[in-house]
């Protein structure tokens, strides 16, 4: 027997309209507050570095907004849901709906339709829009915000370029495409067997070749004895893109989902130690938007009955649950990044835990 489509009635439009209008109003208010505080914090940098107002408005803050919409989406989905549902409960509107023959399950239909709209927006932001906007923000910060100008590259860069082969780069300067010190190391059984070292090595991003006027080759035998030779005119090709020289955590935030998947495959082939970090980022881009449905179910189930303390009590409980969800997310993500838990399990576990909470609250909700 086919499931009957519940349709879209006047009450559905009323609930959906209240849900979305409360959500977007709350998001708009927090964005205005965050932008004002951020501008006040950075106004000295903008003035000193002569940032054009057009660049501040369109290159920075216009690209700043999608990130914060997504950052606060779960919290304000929850608050919006609890706020107007609790209000309907205290005005006995929900009692009237249920008394009129509408089941609690049917009552959830417009809420879940609203959650679908919000989750789709969040998913689009996560997979495609935010990575593009982050690229503009990074470029702006590198030019006009002092504390960000020298943070793109670590002082000491260590990357695995293939199994058993590592590159160490110290003091890389992007403007000159040059590192003060460059080392290529080969390992077998956990011990270094050979290395190549050069000072003032230059990198060509187009060919991925490193060149230097002088370099030294070192080799170690099974007894640990060292043999080294000095040469002129280093010209070596290694499997390392210029983008990989930057901080991996910040780099992957500027990649859309297709670029992120390609980068993950490349790092797996190299045996990189950044795989856990990349996998956490990829899973989180899907897990966070889908939590919208879980938070909506919790919000409606919590706030659909009258309790002593009113709407404020509902909102207090809701915010506590929402922040505990965010805390669990961060907690398990750190386990995944350290390799203590598989990335997929760690990122999705908070959703599974709160899905159990949501189902329990739904069963206890007024029918």
Coordinates of C-alpha atoms in Angstrom, one line a residue, residues 2-325:
X2 CA 1.4 3.4 -1.0
X3 CA 2.0 6.0 1.6
X4 CA -0.5 8.9 1.1
X5 CA 1.1 12.3 0.5
X6 CA -0.1 14.5 3.4
X7 CA -0.8 17.5 1.1
X8 CA -0.2 21.2 2.0
X9 CA -3.1 22.9 3.9
X10 CA -3.6 26.3 5.5
X11 CA -2.3 25.1 8.8
X12 CA 0.8 23.7 7.1
X13 CA 1.4 27.1 5.5
X14 CA 0.9 28.8 8.8
X15 CA 3.5 26.5 10.7
X16 CA 6.0 26.6 7.8
X17 CA 5.7 30.4 7.5
X18 CA 6.2 30.8 11.3
X19 CA 9.2 28.4 11.3
X20 CA 11.1 29.9 8.4
X21 CA 10.3 33.5 9.2
X22 CA 11.5 33.0 12.9
X23 CA 14.6 31.2 11.7
X24 CA 15.6 33.8 9.0
X25 CA 14.9 36.7 11.4
X26 CA 17.1 35.2 14.1
X27 CA 19.9 34.5 11.6
X28 CA 19.7 38.0 10.2
X29 CA 19.8 39.5 13.7
X30 CA 22.9 37.5 14.7
X31 CA 24.7 38.2 11.4
X32 CA 24.2 42.0 11.9
X33 CA 25.5 41.8 15.5
X34 CA 28.5 39.6 14.5
X35 CA 29.4 41.9 11.5
X36 CA 29.3 45.0 13.7
X37 CA 31.5 43.4 16.4
X38 CA 33.9 42.0 13.8
X39 CA 34.2 45.4 12.1
X40 CA 34.9 47.2 15.4
X41 CA 37.6 44.6 16.2
X42 CA 39.3 45.0 12.8
X43 CA 38.8 48.7 12.1
X44 CA 42.4 49.5 13.1
X45 CA 43.8 47.1 10.5
X46 CA 41.4 48.3 7.8
X47 CA 42.4 51.9 8.5
X48 CA 46.2 51.3 8.8
X49 CA 46.4 49.1 5.7
X50 CA 44.0 51.3 3.7
X51 CA 41.4 48.7 2.9
X52 CA 38.9 50.1 0.4
X53 CA 35.3 50.2 1.6
X54 CA 34.2 48.3 -1.5
X55 CA 36.7 45.5 -0.7
X56 CA 35.5 45.4 3.0
X57 CA 31.9 45.2 2.0
X58 CA 32.0 42.8 -1.0
X59 CA 35.2 40.9 -0.8
X60 CA 35.1 40.3 3.0
X61 CA 31.7 40.7 4.6
X62 CA 29.6 39.5 1.7
X63 CA 31.7 36.3 1.8
X64 CA 31.7 36.3 5.6
X65 CA 27.9 36.0 5.8
X66 CA 27.5 32.4 4.3
X67 CA 30.0 31.0 6.8
X68 CA 28.1 32.5 9.7
X69 CA 24.7 31.5 8.4
X70 CA 25.9 27.9 8.3
X71 CA 27.8 28.2 11.7
X72 CA 24.6 29.3 13.5
X73 CA 22.1 27.3 11.4
X74 CA 21.6 24.4 13.8
X75 CA 21.3 26.6 16.9
X76 CA 18.8 28.9 15.3
X77 CA 16.8 26.1 13.7
X78 CA 16.4 24.8 17.2
X79 CA 15.6 28.1 18.8
X80 CA 13.1 29.1 16.1
X81 CA 11.4 25.7 16.4
X82 CA 11.1 25.9 20.2
X83 CA 10.2 29.6 20.3
X84 CA 7.1 29.6 18.1
X85 CA 6.0 26.0 18.9
X86 CA 6.1 26.8 22.6
X87 CA 4.1 30.0 21.9
X88 CA 1.5 27.9 20.0
X89 CA 1.3 25.4 22.9
X90 CA 0.6 28.2 25.5
X91 CA -2.0 29.7 23.2
X92 CA -3.6 26.2 23.0
X93 CA -3.3 26.2 19.2
X94 CA -1.6 22.8 19.3
X95 CA -4.4 21.4 21.5
X96 CA -6.9 22.7 19.0
X97 CA -5.1 21.1 16.1
X98 CA -4.9 17.7 17.9
X99 CA -8.5 17.9 19.1
X100 CA -9.5 18.6 15.5
X101 CA -8.3 15.2 14.4
X102 CA -4.7 16.1 13.3
X103 CA -2.2 13.5 14.6
X104 CA 1.1 14.6 16.1
X105 CA 2.8 12.7 13.3
X106 CA 0.9 14.8 10.8
X107 CA 1.7 18.0 12.7
X108 CA 5.4 17.2 12.1
X109 CA 5.0 17.4 8.3
X110 CA 5.4 21.2 7.9
X111 CA 8.2 21.2 10.4
X112 CA 10.1 18.6 8.4
X113 CA 9.4 20.5 5.2
X114 CA 11.0 23.6 6.8
X115 CA 13.9 21.4 8.0
X116 CA 14.3 20.2 4.4
X117 CA 14.6 23.8 3.1
X118 CA 17.1 24.7 5.8
X119 CA 19.1 21.5 5.5
X120 CA 19.3 22.0 1.7
X121 CA 20.5 25.6 2.1
X122 CA 23.1 24.4 4.7
X123 CA 24.2 21.5 2.4
X124 CA 24.7 23.9 -0.6
X125 CA 26.6 26.3 1.6
X126 CA 28.9 23.5 3.0
X127 CA 29.6 21.8 -0.3
X128 CA 30.0 24.6 -2.8
X129 CA 29.4 28.2 -1.6
X130 CA 31.4 28.5 1.6
X131 CA 34.6 27.0 0.1
X132 CA 34.5 29.6 -2.7
X133 CA 33.7 32.5 -0.2
X134 CA 36.6 31.3 2.0
X135 CA 39.0 31.8 -0.9
X136 CA 38.0 35.5 -1.1
X137 CA 38.2 35.9 2.7
X138 CA 41.7 34.4 2.8
X139 CA 43.0 36.7 0.1
X140 CA 41.5 39.7 1.8
X141 CA 42.9 38.8 5.2
X142 CA 46.4 38.2 3.8
X143 CA 46.3 41.7 2.4
X144 CA 44.5 43.8 4.9
X145 CA 44.6 42.0 8.3
X146 CA 47.9 42.1 10.1
X147 CA 47.8 39.0 12.2
X148 CA 46.7 37.0 9.1
X149 CA 49.4 38.2 6.8
X150 CA 52.1 35.7 7.8
X151 CA 50.0 32.7 8.8
X152 CA 49.4 31.0 5.5
X153 CA 52.6 28.9 5.9
X154 CA 54.1 27.3 9.0
X155 CA 57.7 28.1 9.7
X156 CA 58.4 24.3 9.6
X157 CA 56.5 22.3 6.9
X158 CA 56.7 18.5 6.9
X159 CA 54.9 16.6 4.2
X160 CA 54.8 12.9 3.1
X161 CA 55.0 12.9 -0.7
X162 CA 54.9 9.1 -1.1
X163 CA 55.2 6.1 1.2
X164 CA 58.6 6.3 2.9
X165 CA 59.5 9.7 1.4
X166 CA 59.1 13.0 3.3
X167 CA 59.9 16.6 2.4
X168 CA 60.9 19.1 5.1
X169 CA 60.7 22.8 4.2
X170 CA 61.7 25.6 6.5
X171 CA 61.0 29.3 6.1
X172 CA 59.0 29.2 2.8
X173 CA 58.4 32.6 1.3
X174 CA 55.5 32.7 -1.1
X175 CA 56.5 36.0 -2.8
X176 CA 59.8 34.5 -3.8
X177 CA 58.7 30.9 -4.1
X178 CA 61.8 30.1 -2.0
X179 CA 62.6 28.2 1.2
X180 CA 65.6 28.9 3.4
X181 CA 66.1 25.1 3.9
X182 CA 64.9 22.1 1.9
X183 CA 65.3 18.4 2.8
X184 CA 64.1 15.2 1.1
X185 CA 64.3 12.1 3.3
X186 CA 63.8 8.4 2.6
X187 CA 62.9 6.0 5.3
X188 CA 62.9 2.2 5.5
X189 CA 61.6 0.3 8.6
X190 CA 61.3 3.6 10.5
X191 CA 65.0 4.6 9.9
X192 CA 66.3 7.2 7.5
X193 CA 68.4 5.7 4.7
X194 CA 69.1 8.7 2.6
X195 CA 68.5 12.4 2.4
X196 CA 69.0 15.4 0.1
X197 CA 69.6 18.9 1.7
X198 CA 69.8 22.3 0.1
X199 CA 69.7 25.9 1.3
X200 CA 67.8 28.7 -0.4
X201 CA 65.9 26.3 -2.6
X202 CA 63.4 27.7 -5.1
X203 CA 60.1 26.1 -6.1
X204 CA 58.5 26.2 -9.5
X205 CA 54.7 25.6 -9.0
X206 CA 54.2 24.9 -12.7
X207 CA 56.7 22.1 -13.0
X208 CA 56.9 21.1 -9.2
X209 CA 60.7 21.3 -9.4
X210 CA 63.0 22.5 -6.7
X211 CA 66.3 24.1 -7.7
X212 CA 69.3 25.3 -5.6
X213 CA 72.9 26.4 -6.4
X214 CA 74.3 23.7 -4.0
X215 CA 73.1 20.6 -2.3
X216 CA 74.3 17.6 -0.2
X217 CA 73.4 14.0 -0.4
X218 CA 73.6 11.8 2.7
X219 CA 73.3 8.0 2.8
X220 CA 73.3 5.7 5.9
X221 CA 74.2 2.0 5.8
X222 CA 72.7 -0.8 8.0
X223 CA 75.2 0.1 10.8
X224 CA 74.2 3.7 10.8
X225 CA 77.4 4.9 9.2
X226 CA 77.0 8.1 7.2
X227 CA 78.3 9.0 3.8
X228 CA 77.8 12.3 2.2
X229 CA 78.6 14.1 -1.1
X230 CA 78.2 17.7 -2.2
X231 CA 77.0 18.8 -5.6
X232 CA 76.1 21.9 -7.6
X233 CA 72.9 22.9 -9.3
X234 CA 70.1 21.0 -7.7
X235 CA 67.1 20.3 -10.0
X236 CA 64.7 17.8 -8.6
X237 CA 61.0 16.9 -9.2
X238 CA 58.8 15.8 -6.3
X239 CA 55.2 15.0 -6.0
X240 CA 54.1 18.1 -4.1
X241 CA 51.7 20.8 -5.2
X242 CA 52.2 24.4 -4.1
X243 CA 48.8 24.4 -2.4
X244 CA 50.0 21.5 -0.1
X245 CA 52.7 23.8 1.4
X246 CA 49.9 25.8 3.2
X247 CA 48.3 24.8 6.4
X248 CA 46.2 21.7 5.6
X249 CA 43.3 22.6 8.0
X250 CA 42.9 26.0 6.3
X251 CA 43.5 24.7 2.8
X252 CA 40.7 22.1 2.9
X253 CA 38.2 24.8 4.0
X254 CA 38.7 26.5 0.6
X255 CA 38.0 23.4 -1.4
X256 CA 34.5 22.5 -2.7
X257 CA 33.4 18.9 -2.3
X258 CA 34.7 17.7 -5.7
X259 CA 38.2 19.3 -5.0
X260 CA 38.1 17.9 -1.5
X261 CA 37.5 14.3 -2.7
X262 CA 40.3 14.6 -5.3
X263 CA 42.7 16.0 -2.7
X264 CA 41.8 13.1 -0.3
X265 CA 42.6 10.5 -3.0
X266 CA 45.9 12.2 -3.7
X267 CA 46.8 12.2 0.0
X268 CA 45.8 8.6 0.4
X269 CA 48.1 7.7 -2.5
X270 CA 51.0 9.5 -0.8
X271 CA 50.2 7.9 2.6
X272 CA 49.8 11.4 4.1
X273 CA 49.3 11.9 7.8
X274 CA 46.6 14.5 7.1
X275 CA 44.0 11.9 5.9
X276 CA 42.1 11.9 9.2
X277 CA 41.8 15.7 9.1
X278 CA 40.5 15.6 5.5
X279 CA 38.0 12.8 6.2
X280 CA 36.6 14.7 9.2
X281 CA 36.0 17.7 7.0
X282 CA 34.3 15.7 4.3
X283 CA 32.0 13.9 6.7
X284 CA 31.2 17.0 8.6
X285 CA 29.9 18.8 5.5
X286 CA 27.1 16.2 5.3
X287 CA 26.5 15.4 8.9
X288 CA 25.9 19.0 10.1
X289 CA 23.2 19.9 7.6
X290 CA 21.4 16.5 8.2
X291 CA 21.3 17.2 11.9
X292 CA 18.6 19.9 11.1
X293 CA 16.0 17.1 11.0
X294 CA 17.1 15.7 14.4
X295 CA 17.2 19.1 16.1
X296 CA 13.7 20.0 14.6
X297 CA 12.2 16.7 15.9
X298 CA 13.7 17.4 19.4
X299 CA 12.5 21.0 19.3
X300 CA 8.9 20.2 18.5
X301 CA 8.7 17.3 20.9
X302 CA 10.1 19.4 23.7
X303 CA 8.0 22.5 23.2
X304 CA 4.6 21.1 22.2
X305 CA 3.3 20.8 25.7
X306 CA 2.7 23.3 28.5
X307 CA 5.2 23.2 31.3
X308 CA 5.8 25.4 34.4
X309 CA 8.3 28.0 33.4
X310 CA 6.8 28.8 30.0
X311 CA 8.6 29.5 26.7
X312 CA 11.8 30.5 28.6
X313 CA 12.1 27.1 30.2
X314 CA 11.7 25.4 26.8
X315 CA 14.3 27.7 25.2
X316 CA 16.7 27.1 28.1
X317 CA 16.4 23.3 27.8
X318 CA 16.7 23.6 24.0
X319 CA 19.8 25.8 24.1
X320 CA 21.4 23.4 26.6
X321 CA 20.7 20.4 24.3
X322 CA 22.0 22.2 21.3
X323 CA 25.2 23.3 22.9
X324 CA 25.8 19.8 24.2
X325 CA 25.4 18.6 20.6

